[in-house]
């Protein structure tokens, strides 16, 4: 109910837009809005994640710390799609992917990571303590343990256990079916689609701090019942997340395979560099996916959300049902994104 009260439609974004244009009056297109932090993140669960991020942003802290702490809330929760209790792969193992990027274009990533509670923090350690950007599988786990992260026992949440047992009855691998429509249970409750498949998703978060600096984070268990070893967009810098401190930041959610093939988040940032608004940049890349996928675009969900250097947020999805959580000093809302269909 809390979510419903705070929910606003994209069509009501006029007032939000006015709010942001007032906020930015007198600023040139490239001028960072110092002193006015903002954080946005994917789906309903973003509301709680944003609160944790705000504990840092609201006190003048760095966006990097905010986006790590924010998505840790979702990694801690027992939902279908993020963290150790999430939907497993088709062999019954939960494998986690995450990445993080800061205002200096430093970035770190882990993928196919098992039995570690906070992949986003391991991704940050990869960024800060290794000469590499990406560690995967047993190597990522070995690094995490060496860094002091405890090796946890895998324990599926009751919903994930139920969903997996249900899936095992047929064990049909059809590829990911991802949030074609949020049927009211929230994206982090395993939702059985009419097709009989189960949805999944991700938390992606991007933030601008009081210094006008950007960072982003993205973390997921990937597609439920995926092939063992499958990676989506979420751990891939440029696909699930991209930050360019001169321009802004973008993150993605939905079917990772189709985000990767358009280098989604990077492409959105590049369109913002050319002067498009965040919403229009996200829309253009969704349209690019539709041109590639043609009729098959009807069966998948992809969404992008972005903030530009003026601190203006925007998003666009392939299908209705995608919402993002937004928090500033004045507003804390869930915004229903516009969509292609
Ligand atoms: N977007 C998350 C995934 O495809 O794994």
CSV table of C-alpha atoms and ligand atoms in Angstrom, one decimal:
chain,number,residue,atom,x,y,z
A,1,UNK,CA,0.0,0.0,0.0
A,2,UNK,CA,2.9,2.3,0.7
A,3,UNK,CA,4.0,1.8,-2.8
A,4,UNK,CA,0.5,2.5,-4.2
A,5,UNK,CA,0.3,5.8,-2.4
A,6,UNK,CA,3.6,6.9,-3.7
A,7,UNK,CA,3.0,5.7,-7.2
A,8,UNK,CA,2.8,8.2,-10.0
A,9,UNK,CA,2.1,7.7,-13.7
A,10,UNK,CA,4.6,8.8,-16.4
A,11,UNK,CA,1.8,11.0,-17.6
A,12,UNK,CA,1.9,12.8,-14.3
A,13,UNK,CA,5.5,13.5,-14.9
A,14,UNK,CA,4.6,17.0,-16.1
A,15,UNK,CA,4.8,18.2,-12.5
A,16,UNK,CA,7.9,16.2,-11.9
A,17,UNK,CA,9.4,17.7,-15.0
A,18,UNK,CA,8.5,21.2,-13.8
A,19,UNK,CA,10.1,20.4,-10.5
A,20,UNK,CA,13.3,19.3,-12.3
A,21,UNK,CA,13.3,22.3,-14.7
A,22,UNK,CA,12.8,24.7,-11.8
A,23,UNK,CA,15.6,23.0,-10.0
A,24,UNK,CA,17.8,23.5,-13.0
A,25,UNK,CA,16.8,27.0,-14.0
A,26,UNK,CA,19.8,29.0,-15.0
A,27,UNK,CA,22.0,26.0,-15.6
A,28,UNK,CA,23.5,25.4,-19.0
A,29,UNK,CA,23.0,21.9,-20.6
A,30,UNK,CA,26.4,20.7,-19.3
A,31,UNK,CA,26.4,22.3,-15.9
A,32,UNK,CA,26.2,19.7,-13.1
A,33,UNK,CA,23.6,20.6,-10.5
A,34,UNK,CA,25.7,20.6,-7.4
A,35,UNK,CA,24.0,20.3,-4.1
A,36,UNK,CA,20.9,18.5,-5.5
A,37,UNK,CA,21.5,14.8,-5.2
A,38,UNK,CA,19.1,12.3,-6.8
A,39,UNK,CA,18.9,8.5,-6.9
A,40,UNK,CA,16.8,6.3,-9.2
A,41,UNK,CA,16.5,2.5,-9.2
A,42,UNK,CA,14.6,-0.2,-11.0
A,43,UNK,CA,11.2,-1.5,-9.9
A,44,UNK,CA,9.2,-1.3,-6.6
A,45,UNK,CA,12.1,-2.7,-4.6
A,46,UNK,CA,14.0,0.4,-5.5
A,47,UNK,CA,12.0,2.4,-2.9
A,48,UNK,CA,13.7,0.7,0.0
A,49,UNK,CA,17.0,0.6,-1.8
A,50,UNK,CA,16.8,4.3,-2.4
A,51,UNK,CA,16.2,5.0,1.3
A,52,UNK,CA,19.5,3.3,2.1
A,53,UNK,CA,21.3,5.2,-0.7
A,54,UNK,CA,19.8,8.5,0.6
A,55,UNK,CA,21.3,7.9,4.1
A,56,UNK,CA,24.6,8.7,2.3
A,57,UNK,CA,23.5,11.1,-0.5
A,58,UNK,CA,21.4,13.2,1.9
A,59,UNK,CA,24.5,13.8,4.1
A,60,UNK,CA,26.6,15.0,1.2
A,61,UNK,CA,28.2,11.5,0.7
A,62,UNK,CA,29.7,10.1,-2.4
A,63,UNK,CA,27.4,8.6,-5.0
A,64,UNK,CA,29.6,5.5,-5.2
A,65,UNK,CA,28.9,4.7,-1.5
A,66,UNK,CA,25.2,5.4,-2.0
A,67,UNK,CA,24.7,3.0,-4.9
A,68,UNK,CA,26.6,0.2,-3.2
A,69,UNK,CA,24.7,0.5,0.1
A,70,UNK,CA,21.4,1.0,-1.8
A,71,UNK,CA,21.4,-2.3,-3.7
A,72,UNK,CA,22.7,-4.2,-0.7
A,73,UNK,CA,19.2,-3.8,0.7
A,74,UNK,CA,17.8,-5.8,-2.2
A,75,UNK,CA,20.6,-8.3,-2.1
A,76,UNK,CA,19.7,-8.9,1.5
A,77,UNK,CA,16.0,-9.4,0.8
A,78,UNK,CA,14.6,-12.8,0.1
A,79,UNK,CA,13.2,-12.2,-3.4
A,80,UNK,CA,13.1,-14.1,-6.6
A,81,UNK,CA,15.7,-12.2,-8.5
A,82,UNK,CA,18.5,-10.7,-6.5
A,83,UNK,CA,20.6,-12.2,-3.8
A,84,UNK,CA,21.3,-15.7,-2.4
A,85,UNK,CA,17.6,-16.7,-1.9
A,86,UNK,CA,16.7,-16.0,-5.5
A,87,UNK,CA,15.6,-18.3,-8.3
A,88,UNK,CA,18.4,-20.8,-9.2
A,89,UNK,CA,19.7,-21.9,-12.5
A,90,UNK,CA,18.2,-25.0,-14.1
A,91,UNK,CA,20.6,-27.2,-12.2
A,92,UNK,CA,19.5,-25.7,-8.9
A,93,UNK,CA,22.4,-23.3,-8.2
A,94,UNK,CA,22.0,-19.6,-7.5
A,95,UNK,CA,24.6,-17.7,-9.5
A,96,UNK,CA,24.9,-13.9,-9.0
A,97,UNK,CA,26.1,-11.1,-11.3
A,98,UNK,CA,26.9,-7.5,-10.3
A,99,UNK,CA,28.8,-4.4,-11.5
A,100,UNK,CA,29.6,-1.0,-10.2
A,101,UNK,CA,31.0,2.2,-11.8
A,102,UNK,CA,32.1,5.6,-10.4
A,103,UNK,CA,32.6,9.1,-11.5
A,104,UNK,CA,36.2,8.5,-12.7
A,105,UNK,CA,35.1,5.6,-15.0
A,106,UNK,CA,36.6,3.1,-12.6
A,107,UNK,CA,34.5,0.0,-12.8
A,108,UNK,CA,34.3,-3.5,-11.3
A,109,UNK,CA,32.3,-6.6,-12.0
A,110,UNK,CA,31.6,-10.2,-10.8
A,111,UNK,CA,29.7,-12.8,-12.6
A,112,UNK,CA,28.6,-16.4,-12.0
A,113,UNK,CA,29.4,-15.9,-8.4
A,114,UNK,CA,28.1,-18.5,-5.9
A,115,UNK,CA,27.5,-18.4,-2.1
A,116,UNK,CA,28.5,-14.8,-1.6
A,117,UNK,CA,25.8,-12.5,-0.1
A,118,UNK,CA,26.8,-9.2,-1.5
A,119,UNK,CA,28.2,-9.5,-5.1
A,120,UNK,CA,28.0,-5.7,-5.4
A,121,UNK,CA,30.6,-5.3,-2.7
A,122,UNK,CA,32.8,-7.9,-4.3
A,123,UNK,CA,32.5,-6.0,-7.6
A,124,UNK,CA,33.6,-2.8,-5.8
A,125,UNK,CA,36.6,-4.6,-4.4
A,126,UNK,CA,37.5,-5.9,-7.9
A,127,UNK,CA,37.4,-2.2,-9.0
A,128,UNK,CA,39.4,-0.9,-6.1
A,129,UNK,CA,41.9,-3.7,-5.3
A,130,UNK,CA,42.7,-5.4,-8.5
A,131,UNK,CA,44.1,-4.3,-11.9
A,132,UNK,CA,41.1,-6.0,-13.5
A,133,UNK,CA,37.5,-5.0,-14.3
A,134,UNK,CA,35.8,-8.4,-14.2
A,135,UNK,CA,36.2,-11.7,-12.2
A,136,UNK,CA,33.9,-14.7,-12.8
A,137,UNK,CA,33.0,-18.0,-11.2
A,138,UNK,CA,35.3,-19.8,-8.9
A,139,UNK,CA,38.0,-17.1,-9.4
A,140,UNK,CA,35.5,-14.4,-8.2
A,141,UNK,CA,34.5,-16.5,-5.2
A,142,UNK,CA,38.2,-17.2,-4.3
A,143,UNK,CA,38.9,-13.4,-4.5
A,144,UNK,CA,35.8,-12.7,-2.3
A,145,UNK,CA,36.8,-15.2,0.3
A,146,UNK,CA,40.4,-13.8,0.3
A,147,UNK,CA,38.8,-10.3,0.9
A,148,UNK,CA,37.0,-11.6,3.9
A,149,UNK,CA,33.5,-12.2,2.5
A,150,UNK,CA,32.0,-15.3,4.2
A,151,UNK,CA,31.1,-18.3,2.1
A,152,UNK,CA,27.4,-18.8,2.8
A,153,UNK,CA,25.2,-21.8,2.4
A,154,UNK,CA,22.8,-21.5,-0.5
A,155,UNK,CA,19.3,-21.3,0.9
A,156,UNK,CA,16.5,-20.7,-1.6
A,157,UNK,CA,13.7,-18.5,-0.4
A,158,UNK,CA,10.4,-20.3,0.0
A,159,UNK,CA,9.1,-18.6,-3.2
A,160,UNK,CA,12.2,-19.5,-5.2
A,161,UNK,CA,12.0,-23.1,-3.9
A,162,UNK,CA,8.4,-23.4,-4.9
A,163,UNK,CA,9.1,-21.8,-8.3
A,164,UNK,CA,12.0,-24.2,-9.0
A,165,UNK,CA,10.0,-27.2,-8.0
A,166,UNK,CA,7.3,-26.1,-10.3
A,167,UNK,CA,9.7,-25.5,-13.1
A,168,UNK,CA,11.3,-29.0,-12.6
A,169,UNK,CA,8.0,-30.6,-13.4
A,170,UNK,CA,8.6,-29.9,-17.1
A,171,UNK,CA,12.2,-28.7,-17.0
A,172,UNK,CA,11.6,-27.0,-20.3
A,173,UNK,CA,14.3,-24.4,-21.1
A,174,UNK,CA,12.8,-21.8,-23.3
A,175,UNK,CA,15.1,-18.9,-22.5
A,176,UNK,CA,14.3,-16.1,-20.2
A,177,UNK,CA,10.8,-14.8,-19.9
A,178,UNK,CA,11.2,-11.5,-18.2
A,179,UNK,CA,8.6,-9.2,-16.7
A,180,UNK,CA,6.5,-9.1,-19.8
A,181,UNK,CA,4.0,-7.5,-17.5
A,182,UNK,CA,4.2,-6.9,-13.8
A,183,UNK,CA,0.9,-8.6,-12.8
A,184,UNK,CA,0.6,-6.7,-9.5
A,185,UNK,CA,2.8,-9.0,-7.4
A,186,UNK,CA,5.9,-6.8,-7.8
A,187,UNK,CA,8.8,-7.9,-9.9
A,188,UNK,CA,10.5,-9.5,-6.9
A,189,UNK,CA,7.7,-11.9,-6.2
A,190,UNK,CA,8.1,-14.8,-8.6
A,191,UNK,CA,5.2,-14.2,-10.9
A,192,UNK,CA,3.9,-16.9,-13.1
A,193,UNK,CA,3.2,-15.6,-16.6
A,194,UNK,CA,0.3,-16.8,-18.6
A,195,UNK,CA,2.8,-18.7,-20.7
A,196,UNK,CA,3.6,-20.8,-17.6
A,197,UNK,CA,7.1,-19.3,-17.4
A,198,UNK,CA,8.3,-17.2,-14.4
A,199,UNK,CA,9.6,-13.7,-14.5
A,200,UNK,CA,12.8,-12.4,-13.0
A,201,UNK,CA,14.7,-9.2,-12.7
A,202,UNK,CA,17.4,-7.0,-11.4
A,203,UNK,CA,18.1,-4.0,-9.3
A,204,UNK,CA,19.9,-1.2,-11.2
A,205,UNK,CA,20.6,2.1,-9.5
A,206,UNK,CA,22.2,5.3,-10.7
A,207,UNK,CA,22.8,8.4,-8.5
A,208,UNK,CA,24.2,11.9,-8.6
A,209,UNK,CA,25.7,13.3,-5.4
A,210,UNK,CA,26.0,16.9,-4.0
A,211,UNK,CA,29.2,17.3,-6.0
A,212,UNK,CA,27.3,16.6,-9.2
A,213,UNK,CA,29.2,13.3,-9.5
A,214,UNK,CA,27.6,10.1,-10.8
A,215,UNK,CA,27.9,6.4,-9.9
A,216,UNK,CA,25.8,3.3,-10.7
A,217,UNK,CA,25.3,-0.3,-9.5
A,218,UNK,CA,23.5,-3.3,-10.9
A,219,UNK,CA,23.0,-6.7,-9.2
A,220,UNK,CA,20.9,-9.8,-10.1
A,221,UNK,CA,20.6,-13.6,-10.0
A,222,UNK,CA,19.8,-13.4,-13.7
A,223,UNK,CA,17.1,-15.3,-15.4
A,224,UNK,CA,15.4,-17.9,-13.3
A,225,UNK,CA,16.2,-21.5,-14.5
A,226,UNK,CA,18.8,-20.3,-16.9
A,227,UNK,CA,21.4,-22.6,-18.5
A,228,UNK,CA,24.3,-23.0,-16.1
A,229,UNK,CA,26.9,-20.5,-16.9
A,230,UNK,CA,24.6,-18.0,-18.5
A,231,UNK,CA,25.3,-14.3,-18.0
A,232,UNK,CA,23.0,-11.5,-18.7
A,233,UNK,CA,23.7,-7.8,-19.1
A,234,UNK,CA,23.9,-6.9,-15.4
A,235,UNK,CA,27.6,-7.6,-14.8
A,236,UNK,CA,28.6,-6.1,-18.2
A,237,UNK,CA,29.8,-2.5,-18.1
A,238,UNK,CA,28.1,-0.7,-21.0
A,239,UNK,CA,25.2,-3.2,-21.1
A,240,UNK,CA,23.6,-3.3,-17.7
A,241,UNK,CA,25.2,-0.1,-16.5
A,242,UNK,CA,27.2,2.8,-17.8
A,243,UNK,CA,28.4,6.1,-16.1
A,244,UNK,CA,30.1,9.0,-17.8
A,245,UNK,CA,30.6,11.8,-15.4
A,246,UNK,CA,30.5,14.4,-18.3
A,247,UNK,CA,27.1,13.2,-19.4
A,248,UNK,CA,25.2,11.1,-16.8
A,249,UNK,CA,24.4,7.5,-16.1
A,250,UNK,CA,22.1,4.7,-17.2
A,251,UNK,CA,21.1,1.2,-16.1
A,252,UNK,CA,19.0,-1.5,-17.6
A,253,UNK,CA,16.6,-4.2,-16.6
A,254,UNK,CA,14.9,-7.0,-18.4
A,255,UNK,CA,16.1,-9.6,-20.9
A,256,UNK,CA,19.9,-9.2,-20.7
A,257,UNK,CA,20.6,-10.9,-24.1
A,258,UNK,CA,18.8,-8.0,-25.8
A,259,UNK,CA,20.4,-5.3,-23.7
A,260,UNK,CA,23.8,-6.7,-24.5
A,261,UNK,CA,23.3,-6.8,-28.3
A,262,UNK,CA,22.7,-3.0,-28.3
A,263,UNK,CA,25.3,-2.2,-25.7
A,264,UNK,CA,22.2,-0.7,-24.0
A,265,UNK,CA,23.3,1.5,-21.2
A,266,UNK,CA,26.3,2.8,-23.0
A,267,UNK,CA,24.2,3.6,-26.1
A,268,UNK,CA,21.7,5.6,-23.9
A,269,UNK,CA,24.5,7.6,-22.4
A,270,UNK,CA,26.0,8.4,-25.9
A,271,UNK,CA,22.5,9.6,-27.0
A,272,UNK,CA,22.3,11.9,-24.0
A,273,UNK,CA,25.8,13.2,-24.9
A,274,UNK,CA,24.3,14.2,-28.2
A,275,UNK,CA,21.7,16.2,-26.4
A,276,UNK,CA,18.7,13.8,-26.1
A,277,UNK,CA,16.8,13.9,-22.8
A,278,UNK,CA,17.1,10.8,-20.6
A,279,UNK,CA,13.6,9.5,-21.5
A,280,UNK,CA,14.2,10.1,-25.3
A,281,UNK,CA,17.6,8.4,-25.2
A,282,UNK,CA,16.1,5.4,-23.4
A,283,UNK,CA,13.2,5.4,-26.0
A,284,UNK,CA,15.6,5.4,-29.0
A,285,UNK,CA,17.4,2.4,-27.7
A,286,UNK,CA,14.2,0.5,-26.9
A,287,UNK,CA,13.2,1.3,-30.5
A,288,UNK,CA,16.5,-0.1,-31.7
A,289,UNK,CA,15.7,-3.4,-29.9
A,290,UNK,CA,12.3,-3.5,-31.5
A,291,UNK,CA,13.9,-3.1,-35.0
A,292,UNK,CA,16.2,-6.0,-34.3
A,293,UNK,CA,13.8,-8.3,-32.6
A,294,UNK,CA,10.7,-7.5,-34.8
A,295,UNK,CA,7.7,-9.6,-33.7
A,296,UNK,CA,9.8,-11.3,-31.0
A,297,UNK,CA,9.9,-8.0,-29.1
A,298,UNK,CA,6.3,-8.7,-28.0
A,299,UNK,CA,7.6,-11.6,-25.8
A,300,UNK,CA,10.3,-9.8,-23.9
A,301,UNK,CA,10.7,-6.9,-21.5
A,302,UNK,CA,13.6,-4.5,-21.5
A,303,UNK,CA,13.7,-1.1,-19.8
A,304,UNK,CA,16.3,1.6,-19.3
A,305,UNK,CA,16.5,4.4,-16.8
A,306,UNK,CA,18.9,7.3,-16.8
A,307,UNK,CA,19.9,10.6,-15.2
A,308,UNK,CA,21.6,13.4,-17.1
A,309,UNK,CA,24.1,16.0,-15.9
A,310,UNK,CA,21.3,18.4,-15.0
A,311,UNK,CA,20.0,15.8,-12.6
A,312,UNK,CA,17.0,15.0,-14.7
A,313,UNK,CA,15.8,11.4,-14.6
A,314,UNK,CA,14.0,9.5,-17.4
A,315,UNK,CA,13.1,6.0,-18.4
A,316,UNK,CA,11.4,4.0,-21.2
A,317,UNK,CA,10.4,0.3,-21.4
A,318,UNK,CA,9.4,-2.1,-24.1
A,319,UNK,CA,6.1,-3.1,-22.3
A,320,UNK,CA,3.9,-1.5,-19.8
A,321,UNK,CA,4.5,-2.6,-16.2
A,322,UNK,CA,7.9,-1.2,-15.6
A,323,UNK,CA,8.3,1.4,-12.8
A,324,UNK,CA,11.3,3.0,-11.2
A,325,UNK,CA,11.8,4.5,-7.8
A,326,UNK,CA,13.0,8.1,-7.5
A,327,UNK,CA,14.3,9.9,-4.5
A,328,UNK,CA,15.5,13.5,-4.1
A,329,UNK,CA,15.5,15.9,-1.1
A,330,UNK,CA,11.9,16.7,-1.9
A,331,UNK,CA,10.4,13.6,-3.6
A,332,UNK,CA,10.2,9.9,-2.9
A,333,UNK,CA,8.0,8.2,-5.6
A,334,UNK,CA,7.5,5.2,-7.8
A,335,UNK,CA,7.2,6.4,-11.4
A,336,UNK,CA,5.4,4.3,-14.0
A,337,UNK,CA,7.6,4.5,-17.1
A,338,UNK,CA,6.2,5.0,-20.6
A,339,UNK,CA,6.5,2.1,-23.0
A,340,UNK,CA,6.7,1.2,-26.6
A,341,UNK,CA,3.7,-1.1,-26.6
B,1,LIG,N1,18.8,-8.2,-16.7
B,1,LIG,C1,19.2,-9.3,-16.0
B,1,LIG,C2,19.6,-10.5,-16.8
B,1,LIG,O1,19.2,-10.6,-17.9
B,1,LIG,O2,20.3,-11.3,-16.2
